[in-house]
Coordinates of C-alpha atoms and ligand atoms in Angstrom, one line a residue:
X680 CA 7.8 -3.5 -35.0
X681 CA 3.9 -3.9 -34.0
X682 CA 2.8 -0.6 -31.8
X683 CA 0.6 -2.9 -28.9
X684 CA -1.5 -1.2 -27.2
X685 CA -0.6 -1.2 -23.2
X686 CA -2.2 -2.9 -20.4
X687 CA -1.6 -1.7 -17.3
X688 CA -0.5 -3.7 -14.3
X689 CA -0.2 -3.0 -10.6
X690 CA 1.3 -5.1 -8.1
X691 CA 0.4 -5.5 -4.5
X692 CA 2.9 -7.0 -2.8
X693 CA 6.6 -7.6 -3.3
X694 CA 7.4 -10.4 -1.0
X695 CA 9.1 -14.2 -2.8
X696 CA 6.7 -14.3 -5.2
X697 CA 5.6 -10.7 -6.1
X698 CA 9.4 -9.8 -6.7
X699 CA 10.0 -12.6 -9.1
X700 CA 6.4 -11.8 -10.8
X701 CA 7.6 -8.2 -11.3
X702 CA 10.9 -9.8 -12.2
X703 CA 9.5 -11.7 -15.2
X704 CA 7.3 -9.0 -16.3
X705 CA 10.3 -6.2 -16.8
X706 CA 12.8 -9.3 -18.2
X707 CA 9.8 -10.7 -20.9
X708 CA 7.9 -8.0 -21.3
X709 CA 8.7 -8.5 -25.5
X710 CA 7.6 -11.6 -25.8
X711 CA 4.7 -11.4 -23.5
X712 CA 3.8 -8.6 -25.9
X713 CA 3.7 -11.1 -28.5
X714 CA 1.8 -13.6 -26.8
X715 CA -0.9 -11.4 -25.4
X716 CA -1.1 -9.0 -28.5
X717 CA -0.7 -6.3 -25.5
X718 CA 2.2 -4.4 -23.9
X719 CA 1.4 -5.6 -19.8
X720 CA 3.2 -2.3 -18.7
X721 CA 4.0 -2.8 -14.6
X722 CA 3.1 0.6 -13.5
X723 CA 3.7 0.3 -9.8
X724 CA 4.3 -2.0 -6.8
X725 CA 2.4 -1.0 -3.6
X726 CA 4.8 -2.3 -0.4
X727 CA 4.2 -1.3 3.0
X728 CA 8.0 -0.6 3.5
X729 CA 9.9 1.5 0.5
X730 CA 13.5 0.4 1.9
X731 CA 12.9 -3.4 2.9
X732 CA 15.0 -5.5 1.5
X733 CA 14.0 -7.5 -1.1
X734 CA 14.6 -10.9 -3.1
X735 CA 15.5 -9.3 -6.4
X736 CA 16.6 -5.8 -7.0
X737 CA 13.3 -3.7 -8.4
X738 CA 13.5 -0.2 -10.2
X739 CA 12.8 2.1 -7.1
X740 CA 10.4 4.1 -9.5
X741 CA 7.8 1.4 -9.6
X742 CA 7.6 1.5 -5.5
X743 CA 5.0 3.1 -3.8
X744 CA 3.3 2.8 -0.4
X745 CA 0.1 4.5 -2.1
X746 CA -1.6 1.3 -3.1
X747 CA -5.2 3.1 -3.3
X748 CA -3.8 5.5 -6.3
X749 CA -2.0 2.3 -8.0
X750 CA -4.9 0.5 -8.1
X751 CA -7.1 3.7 -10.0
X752 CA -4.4 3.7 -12.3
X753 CA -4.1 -0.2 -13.1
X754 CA -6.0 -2.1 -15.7
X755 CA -5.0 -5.4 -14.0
X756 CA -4.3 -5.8 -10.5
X757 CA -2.0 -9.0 -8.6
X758 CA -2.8 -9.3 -5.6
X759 CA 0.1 -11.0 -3.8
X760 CA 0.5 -9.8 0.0
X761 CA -1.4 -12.7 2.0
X762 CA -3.8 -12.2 4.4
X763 CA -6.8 -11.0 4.8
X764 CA -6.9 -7.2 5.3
X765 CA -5.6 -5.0 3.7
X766 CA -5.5 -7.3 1.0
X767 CA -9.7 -7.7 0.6
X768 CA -10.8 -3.8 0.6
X769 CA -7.7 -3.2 -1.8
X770 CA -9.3 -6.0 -4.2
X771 CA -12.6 -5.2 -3.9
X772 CA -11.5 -1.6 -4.5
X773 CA -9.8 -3.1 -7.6
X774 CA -12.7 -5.2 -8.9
X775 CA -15.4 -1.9 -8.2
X776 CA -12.7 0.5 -10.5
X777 CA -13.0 -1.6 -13.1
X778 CA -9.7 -3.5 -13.1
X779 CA -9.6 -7.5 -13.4
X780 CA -7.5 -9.2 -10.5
X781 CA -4.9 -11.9 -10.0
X782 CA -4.6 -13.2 -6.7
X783 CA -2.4 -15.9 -4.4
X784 CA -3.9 -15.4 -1.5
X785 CA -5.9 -18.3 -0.5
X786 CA -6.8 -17.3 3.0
X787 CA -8.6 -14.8 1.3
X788 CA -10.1 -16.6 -0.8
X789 CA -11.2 -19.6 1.9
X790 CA -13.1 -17.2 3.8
X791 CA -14.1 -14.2 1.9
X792 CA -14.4 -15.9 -1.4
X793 CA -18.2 -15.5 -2.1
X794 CA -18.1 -11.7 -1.7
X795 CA -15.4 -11.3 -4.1
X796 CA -16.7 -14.0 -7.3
X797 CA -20.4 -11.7 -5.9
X798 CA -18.3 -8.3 -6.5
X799 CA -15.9 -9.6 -9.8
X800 CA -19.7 -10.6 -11.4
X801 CA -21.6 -8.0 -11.2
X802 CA -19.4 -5.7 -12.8
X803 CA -18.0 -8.2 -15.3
X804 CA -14.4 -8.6 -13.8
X805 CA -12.0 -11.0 -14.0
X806 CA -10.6 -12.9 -11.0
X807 CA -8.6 -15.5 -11.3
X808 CA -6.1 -17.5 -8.7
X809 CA -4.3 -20.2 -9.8
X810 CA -1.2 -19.5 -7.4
X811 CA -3.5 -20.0 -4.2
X812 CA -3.2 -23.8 -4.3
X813 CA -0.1 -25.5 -5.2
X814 CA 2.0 -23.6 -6.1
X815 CA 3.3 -23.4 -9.8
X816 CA 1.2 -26.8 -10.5
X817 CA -2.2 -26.0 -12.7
X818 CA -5.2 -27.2 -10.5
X819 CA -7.7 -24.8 -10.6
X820 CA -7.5 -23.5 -14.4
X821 CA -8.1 -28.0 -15.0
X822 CA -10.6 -28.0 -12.7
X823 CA -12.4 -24.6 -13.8
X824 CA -12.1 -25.0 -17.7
X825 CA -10.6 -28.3 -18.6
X826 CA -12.6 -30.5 -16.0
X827 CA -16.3 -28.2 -16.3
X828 CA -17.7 -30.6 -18.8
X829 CA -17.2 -33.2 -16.5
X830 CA -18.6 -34.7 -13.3
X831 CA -15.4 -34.7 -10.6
X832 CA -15.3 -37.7 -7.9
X833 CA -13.2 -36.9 -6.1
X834 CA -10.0 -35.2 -5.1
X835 CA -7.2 -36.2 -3.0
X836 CA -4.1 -33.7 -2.6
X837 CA -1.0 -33.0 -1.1
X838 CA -1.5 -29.5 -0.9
X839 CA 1.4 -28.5 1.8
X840 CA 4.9 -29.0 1.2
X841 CA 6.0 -28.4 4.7
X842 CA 4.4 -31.3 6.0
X843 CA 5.1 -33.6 3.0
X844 CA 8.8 -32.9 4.0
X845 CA 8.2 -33.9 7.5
X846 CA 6.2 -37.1 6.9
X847 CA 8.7 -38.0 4.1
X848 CA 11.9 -37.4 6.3
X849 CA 10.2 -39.3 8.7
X850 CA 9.4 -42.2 6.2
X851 CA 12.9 -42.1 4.7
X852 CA 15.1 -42.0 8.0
X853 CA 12.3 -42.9 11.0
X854 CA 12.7 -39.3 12.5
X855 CA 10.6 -38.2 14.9
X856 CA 7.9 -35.4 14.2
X857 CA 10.2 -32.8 16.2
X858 CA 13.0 -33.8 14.3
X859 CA 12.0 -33.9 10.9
X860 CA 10.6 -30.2 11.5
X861 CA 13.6 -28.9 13.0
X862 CA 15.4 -30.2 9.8
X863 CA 12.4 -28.4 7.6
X864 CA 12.6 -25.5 9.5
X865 CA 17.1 -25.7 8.8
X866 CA 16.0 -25.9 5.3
X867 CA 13.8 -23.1 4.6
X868 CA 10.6 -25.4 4.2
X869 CA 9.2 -24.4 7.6
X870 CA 7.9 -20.6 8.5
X871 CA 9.5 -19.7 12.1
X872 CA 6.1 -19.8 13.4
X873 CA 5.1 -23.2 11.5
X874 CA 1.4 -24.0 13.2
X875 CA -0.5 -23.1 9.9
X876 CA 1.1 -25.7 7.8
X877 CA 1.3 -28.8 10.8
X878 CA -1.6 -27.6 11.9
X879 CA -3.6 -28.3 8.6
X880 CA -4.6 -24.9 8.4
X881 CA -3.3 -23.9 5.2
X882 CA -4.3 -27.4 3.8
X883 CA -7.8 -26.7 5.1
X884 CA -8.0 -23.3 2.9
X885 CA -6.7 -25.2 -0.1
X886 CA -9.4 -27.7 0.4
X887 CA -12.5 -25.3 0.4
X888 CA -11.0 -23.5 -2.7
X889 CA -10.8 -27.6 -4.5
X890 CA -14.0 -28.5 -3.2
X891 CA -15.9 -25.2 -4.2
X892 CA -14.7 -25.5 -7.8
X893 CA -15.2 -29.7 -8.1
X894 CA -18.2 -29.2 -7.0
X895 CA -19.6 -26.2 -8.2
X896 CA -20.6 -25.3 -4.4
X897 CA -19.3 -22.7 -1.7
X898 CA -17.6 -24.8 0.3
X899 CA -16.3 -22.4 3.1
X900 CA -13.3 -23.1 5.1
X901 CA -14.9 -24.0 8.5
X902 CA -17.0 -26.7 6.7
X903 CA -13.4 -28.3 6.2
X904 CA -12.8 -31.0 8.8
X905 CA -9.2 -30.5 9.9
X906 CA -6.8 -32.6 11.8
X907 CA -3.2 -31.9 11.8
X908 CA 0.2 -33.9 12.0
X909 CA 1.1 -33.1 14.9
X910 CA 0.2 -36.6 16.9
X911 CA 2.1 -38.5 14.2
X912 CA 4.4 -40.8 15.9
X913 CA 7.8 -42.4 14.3
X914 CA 6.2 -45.3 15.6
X915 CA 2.9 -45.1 13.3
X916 CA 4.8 -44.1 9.9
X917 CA 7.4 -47.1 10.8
X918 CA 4.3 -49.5 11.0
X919 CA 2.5 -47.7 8.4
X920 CA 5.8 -49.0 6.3
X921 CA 6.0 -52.4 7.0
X922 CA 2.3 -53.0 6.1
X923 CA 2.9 -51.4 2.8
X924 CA 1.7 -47.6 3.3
X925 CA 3.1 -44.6 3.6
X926 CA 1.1 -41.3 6.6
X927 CA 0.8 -38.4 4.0
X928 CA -1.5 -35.0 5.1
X929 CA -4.2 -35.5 2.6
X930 CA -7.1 -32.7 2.2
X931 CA -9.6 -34.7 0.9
X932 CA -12.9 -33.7 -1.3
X933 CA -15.7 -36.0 -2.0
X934 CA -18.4 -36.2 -3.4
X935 CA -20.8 -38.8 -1.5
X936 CA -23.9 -40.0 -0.3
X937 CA -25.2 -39.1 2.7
X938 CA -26.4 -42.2 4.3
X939 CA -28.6 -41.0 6.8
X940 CA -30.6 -38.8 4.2
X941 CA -30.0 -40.5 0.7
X942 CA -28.9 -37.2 -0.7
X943 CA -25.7 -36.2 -2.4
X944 CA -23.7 -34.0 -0.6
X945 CA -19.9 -33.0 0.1
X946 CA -17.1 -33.7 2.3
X947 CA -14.0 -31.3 2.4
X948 CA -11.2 -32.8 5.4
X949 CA -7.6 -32.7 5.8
X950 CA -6.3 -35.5 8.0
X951 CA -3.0 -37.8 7.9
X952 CA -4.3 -40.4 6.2
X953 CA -2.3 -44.5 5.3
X954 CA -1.8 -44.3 1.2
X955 CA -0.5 -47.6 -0.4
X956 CA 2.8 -47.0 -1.6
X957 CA 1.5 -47.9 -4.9
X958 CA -0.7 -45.0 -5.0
X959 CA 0.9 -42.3 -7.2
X960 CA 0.5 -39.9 -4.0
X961 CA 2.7 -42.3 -2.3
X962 CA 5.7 -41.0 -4.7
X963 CA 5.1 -37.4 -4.3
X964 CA 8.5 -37.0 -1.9
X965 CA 10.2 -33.9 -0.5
X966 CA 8.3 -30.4 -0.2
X967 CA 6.3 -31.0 -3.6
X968 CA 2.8 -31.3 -3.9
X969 CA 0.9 -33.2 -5.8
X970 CA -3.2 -33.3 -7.1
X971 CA -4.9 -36.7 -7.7
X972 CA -8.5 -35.3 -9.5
X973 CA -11.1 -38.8 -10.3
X974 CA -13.1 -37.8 -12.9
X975 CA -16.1 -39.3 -14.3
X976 CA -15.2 -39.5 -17.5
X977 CA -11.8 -38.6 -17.4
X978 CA -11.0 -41.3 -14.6
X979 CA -7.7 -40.6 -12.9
X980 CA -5.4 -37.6 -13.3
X981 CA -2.4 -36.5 -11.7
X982 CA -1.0 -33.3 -11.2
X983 CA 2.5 -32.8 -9.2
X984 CA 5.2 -30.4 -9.1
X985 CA 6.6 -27.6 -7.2
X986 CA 4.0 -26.1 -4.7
X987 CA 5.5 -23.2 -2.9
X988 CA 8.6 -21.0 -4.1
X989 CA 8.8 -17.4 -5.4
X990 CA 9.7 -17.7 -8.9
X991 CA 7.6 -20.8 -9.1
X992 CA 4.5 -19.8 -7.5
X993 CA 5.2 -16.5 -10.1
X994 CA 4.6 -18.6 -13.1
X995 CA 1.2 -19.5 -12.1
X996 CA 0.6 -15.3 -11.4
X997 CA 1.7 -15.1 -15.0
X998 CA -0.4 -17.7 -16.6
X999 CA -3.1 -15.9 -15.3
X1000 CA -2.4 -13.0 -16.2
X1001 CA -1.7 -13.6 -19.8
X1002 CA -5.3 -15.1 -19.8
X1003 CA -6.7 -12.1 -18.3
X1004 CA -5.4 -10.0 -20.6
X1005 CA -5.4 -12.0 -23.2
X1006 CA -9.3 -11.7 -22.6
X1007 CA -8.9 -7.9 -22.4
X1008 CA -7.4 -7.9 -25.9
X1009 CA -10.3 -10.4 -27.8
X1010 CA -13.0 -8.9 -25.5
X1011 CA -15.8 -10.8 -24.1
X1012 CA -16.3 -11.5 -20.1
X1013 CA -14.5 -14.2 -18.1
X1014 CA -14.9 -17.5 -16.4
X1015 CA -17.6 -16.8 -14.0
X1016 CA -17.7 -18.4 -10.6
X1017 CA -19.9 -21.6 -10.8
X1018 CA -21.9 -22.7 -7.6
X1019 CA -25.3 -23.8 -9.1
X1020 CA -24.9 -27.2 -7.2
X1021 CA -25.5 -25.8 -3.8
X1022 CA -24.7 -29.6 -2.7
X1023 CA -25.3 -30.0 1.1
X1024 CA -21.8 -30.0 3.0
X1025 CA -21.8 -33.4 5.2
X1026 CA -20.1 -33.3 8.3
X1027 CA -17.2 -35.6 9.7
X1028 CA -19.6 -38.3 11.2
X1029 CA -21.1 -38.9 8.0
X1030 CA -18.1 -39.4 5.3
X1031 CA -17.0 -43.5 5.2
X1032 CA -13.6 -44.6 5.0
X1033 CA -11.0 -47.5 5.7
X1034 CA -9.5 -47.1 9.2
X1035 CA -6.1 -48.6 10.7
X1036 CA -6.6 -49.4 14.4
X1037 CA -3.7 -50.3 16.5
X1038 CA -4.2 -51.9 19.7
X1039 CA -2.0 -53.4 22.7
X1040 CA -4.1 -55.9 24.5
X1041 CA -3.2 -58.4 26.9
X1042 CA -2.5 -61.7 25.5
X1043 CA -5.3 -64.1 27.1
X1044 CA -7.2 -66.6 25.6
X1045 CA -11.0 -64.6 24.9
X1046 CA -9.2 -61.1 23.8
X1047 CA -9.8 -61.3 20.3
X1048 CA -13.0 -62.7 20.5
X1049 CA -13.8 -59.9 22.8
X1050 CA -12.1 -57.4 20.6
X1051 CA -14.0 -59.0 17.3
X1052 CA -16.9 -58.5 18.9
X1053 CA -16.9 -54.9 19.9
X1054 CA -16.3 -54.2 16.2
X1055 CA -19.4 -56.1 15.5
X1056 CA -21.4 -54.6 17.4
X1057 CA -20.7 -51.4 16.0
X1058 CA -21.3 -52.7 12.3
X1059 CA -17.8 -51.9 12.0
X1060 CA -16.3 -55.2 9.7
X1061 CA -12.8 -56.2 9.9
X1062 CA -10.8 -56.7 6.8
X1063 CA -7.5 -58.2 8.4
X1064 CA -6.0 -58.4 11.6
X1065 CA -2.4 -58.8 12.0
X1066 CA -0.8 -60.0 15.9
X1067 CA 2.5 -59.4 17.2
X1068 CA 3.6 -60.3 20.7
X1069 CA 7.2 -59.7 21.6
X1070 CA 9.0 -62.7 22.7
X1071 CA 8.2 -63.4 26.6
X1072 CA 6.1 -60.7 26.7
X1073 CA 2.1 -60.9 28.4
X1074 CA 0.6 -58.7 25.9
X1075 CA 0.3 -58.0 22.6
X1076 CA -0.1 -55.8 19.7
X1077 CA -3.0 -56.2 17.4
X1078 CA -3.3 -54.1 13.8
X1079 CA -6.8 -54.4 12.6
X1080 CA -7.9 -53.3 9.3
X1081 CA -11.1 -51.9 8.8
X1082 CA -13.7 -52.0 5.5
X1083 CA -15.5 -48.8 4.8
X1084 CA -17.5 -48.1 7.8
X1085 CA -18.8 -44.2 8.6
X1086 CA -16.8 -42.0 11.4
X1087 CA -19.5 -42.1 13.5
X1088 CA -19.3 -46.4 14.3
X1089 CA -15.3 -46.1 13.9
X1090 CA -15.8 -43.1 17.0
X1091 CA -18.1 -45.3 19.2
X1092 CA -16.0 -48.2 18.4
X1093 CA -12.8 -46.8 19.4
X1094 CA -14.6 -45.5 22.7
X1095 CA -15.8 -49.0 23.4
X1096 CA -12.5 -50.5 23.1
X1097 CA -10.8 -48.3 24.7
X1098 CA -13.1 -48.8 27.4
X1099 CA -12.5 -52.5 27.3
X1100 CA -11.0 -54.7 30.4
X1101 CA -9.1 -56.5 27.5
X1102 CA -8.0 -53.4 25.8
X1103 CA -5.0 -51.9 27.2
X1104 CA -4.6 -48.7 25.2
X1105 CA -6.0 -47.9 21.5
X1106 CA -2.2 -46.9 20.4
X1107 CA -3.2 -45.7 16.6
X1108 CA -6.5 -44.9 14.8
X1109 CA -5.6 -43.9 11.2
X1110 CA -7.7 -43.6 7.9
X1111 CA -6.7 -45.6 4.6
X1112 CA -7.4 -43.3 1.8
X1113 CA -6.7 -44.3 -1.7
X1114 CA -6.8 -48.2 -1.4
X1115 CA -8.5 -50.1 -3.9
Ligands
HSE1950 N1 3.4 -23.1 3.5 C1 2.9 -23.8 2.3 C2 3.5 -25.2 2.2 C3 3.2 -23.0 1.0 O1 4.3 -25.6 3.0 O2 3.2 -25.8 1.2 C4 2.3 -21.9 0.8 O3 1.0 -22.4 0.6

């Protein structure tokens, strides 16, 4: 039997996911030997509450409320309690002692990111999060190791389960919003209070932690242009269908031209967006996620799976763990944070896209020349236009298709029409993402 030498591990955090990491450790704890050429010993679990009742039964010697003394006693420390504070004084305390540090917490990360990468590099740490976006899939180890030789386009994700379920129930059976999210909430998908996933919130922190690594530039989390679901109407997904598309929540990073200044800069959003149902996105179903990467060189790349869950989310945890220590074992420093691009982050008015614009006009001889022309005007150019008018009806519905044309002339266009004596309301105004 090989004597390993032992890393030590503290948890922070035994909610769905830190139970099933500390799970895993105890139960594999041989063969993670094996891998790592280290024992990773769990020496504690810091919870707020000793007796709370948790998702798996843990050996009450590991529990502790005294995260401060765990973390002085831990080679390695995982991060997993969520928000912002306690959780950034306890890493930072972490990182400063010397330990390396795993971490889910992408909140913490969207906002406070820079000070910790600062903190973990000066003293030569190790900080690594691969459970902050999506879940069990591997997105940020591609994009930080296997991706950093090359140049990354673009991203397009589906980076929040909750409201993949809603816009797929709503796809699958024509729900309504409210209904679909009653039946996510039945299911488990939905939090009690779910405004951070409709709301594009957590998509919105996902984003800035994609964009930052593509990029290799801090993209903060209030750079990220952010529209939730929570205006999408049966009505829009059904029409979204029978033109061939399907309303998923994209969060959206680009790399682009800014066409007021000829410089490249960077656009991280999260909007419902039209995807053609031959998109591979359009497939992603359910509560999974799914990352479509456009690389350079690579071209296209897909990465979908399972993008919340304890034991799920846990095997990310471990992955990087076993890296980190791993590292500990063969020596030498980590992955450093990479933001020597400093690309300028565009605003909303300056990205270009496709848009979907549905109108109900009256039906008149003139309107559409009158309609046409208010697009014109704007330098917006139409692609198609499709007409409906219900049988003995006076007005009539009018889908037009957009080519790319920036937010800024698709705003003042929209105002003008809605403005317009011909225009009775502007019903829809969605973006195509993903069309050819
Ligand atoms: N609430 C998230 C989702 C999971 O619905 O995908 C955690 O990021």
């Amino acid at each position: 039997m090989i004597e390993y030498r032992s890393i030590r591990v503290g948890l922070l955090g035994a909610g769905s996911v830190g139970s099933q990491v500390a799970r895993l450790l105890l139960e594999h704890a041989d063969e993670l030997a094996q891998r790592v050429g280290a024992r990773l010993d769990l020496v504690g679990i810091a919870v707020r509450n000793l007796d709370a009742k948790r998702d798996t039964d843990l050996p009450a010697e590991l529990l502790t409320t005294d995260a401060e003394s765990l973390i002085l006693g831990s080679d390695v420390v995982i991060e997993l309690m969520g928000g912002i504070e306690p959780a950034r004084t306890l890493v930072l305390q972490a990182i400063a002692s010397g330990a390396d540090v795993v971490t889910g917490n992408k909140a913490l990360l969207a906002s406070h990111g820079p000070e910790l990468y600062a903190a973990a590099e000066q003293v030569g740490a190790q900080l690594s999060y691969e459970a902050a976006v999506a879940g069990a899939i591997p997105i940020i180890r591609p994009l930080r190791e296997s991706l950093a030789g090359d140049r990354v386009e673009r991203i397009l994700g589906i980076v929040n389960g909750t409201t993949n379920f809603i816009l797929d129930r709503m796809d699958q059976t024509g729900a309504s919003l409210e209904d679909a999210l009653a039946t996510a909430t039945e299911l488990g998908y939905a939090e009690a209070d779910p405004t951070a996933d409709i709301g594009g919130y957590d998509a919105a922190q996902k984003a800035a932690i994609l964009a930052s690594l593509a990029f290799h530039t801090s993209v903060p989390v209030d750079a990220v242009h952010r529209e939730g679901i929570t205006e999408v109407t049966a009505a829009q997904v059904e029409s979204a269908r029978r033109a061939g598309y399907v309303v998923k929540l994209l969060a959206i990073c680009e790399r682009l031209i800014d066409g007021e200044t000829g410089d490249e800069g960077v656009s991280a959003r999260v909007y419902p967006a039209l995807v053609p149902r031959s998109h591979p996105l359009a497939a992603v179903h359910g509560a999974n996620n799914a990352v479509f990467v456009e690389a350079s060189a690579a071209g296209p790349l897909m990465f979908y799976g399972a993008g919340a869950g304890g034991v799920q989310t846990a095997s990310a945890v471990l992955g990087d763990l076993v890296a980190i220590a791993r590292r500990r074992v063969s020596g030498g420093p980590g992955t450093a944070e990479s933001t020597h691009a400093e690309l300028p982050l565009l605003p909303i008015g300056r990205i270009t896209t496709r848009y979907a614009i549905t109108l109900e006009v009256t039906d008149e001889p003139g309107v559409l020349e009158q309609v046409a022309r208010t697009f014109a005007e704007h330098g917006v150019s139409v692609e198609q236009l499709q007409q409906s008018v219900p049988e003995g009806s006076r007005s009539a519905t009018l889908v037009i298709g957009t080519h790319e044309a920036t937010e800024s002339a698709l705003a003042d266009t929209v105002a003008s029409l809605a403005a317009s004596p011909v225009v009775a309301s502007v019903a829809s105004v969605l973006r195509v993402e993903g069309a050819q």
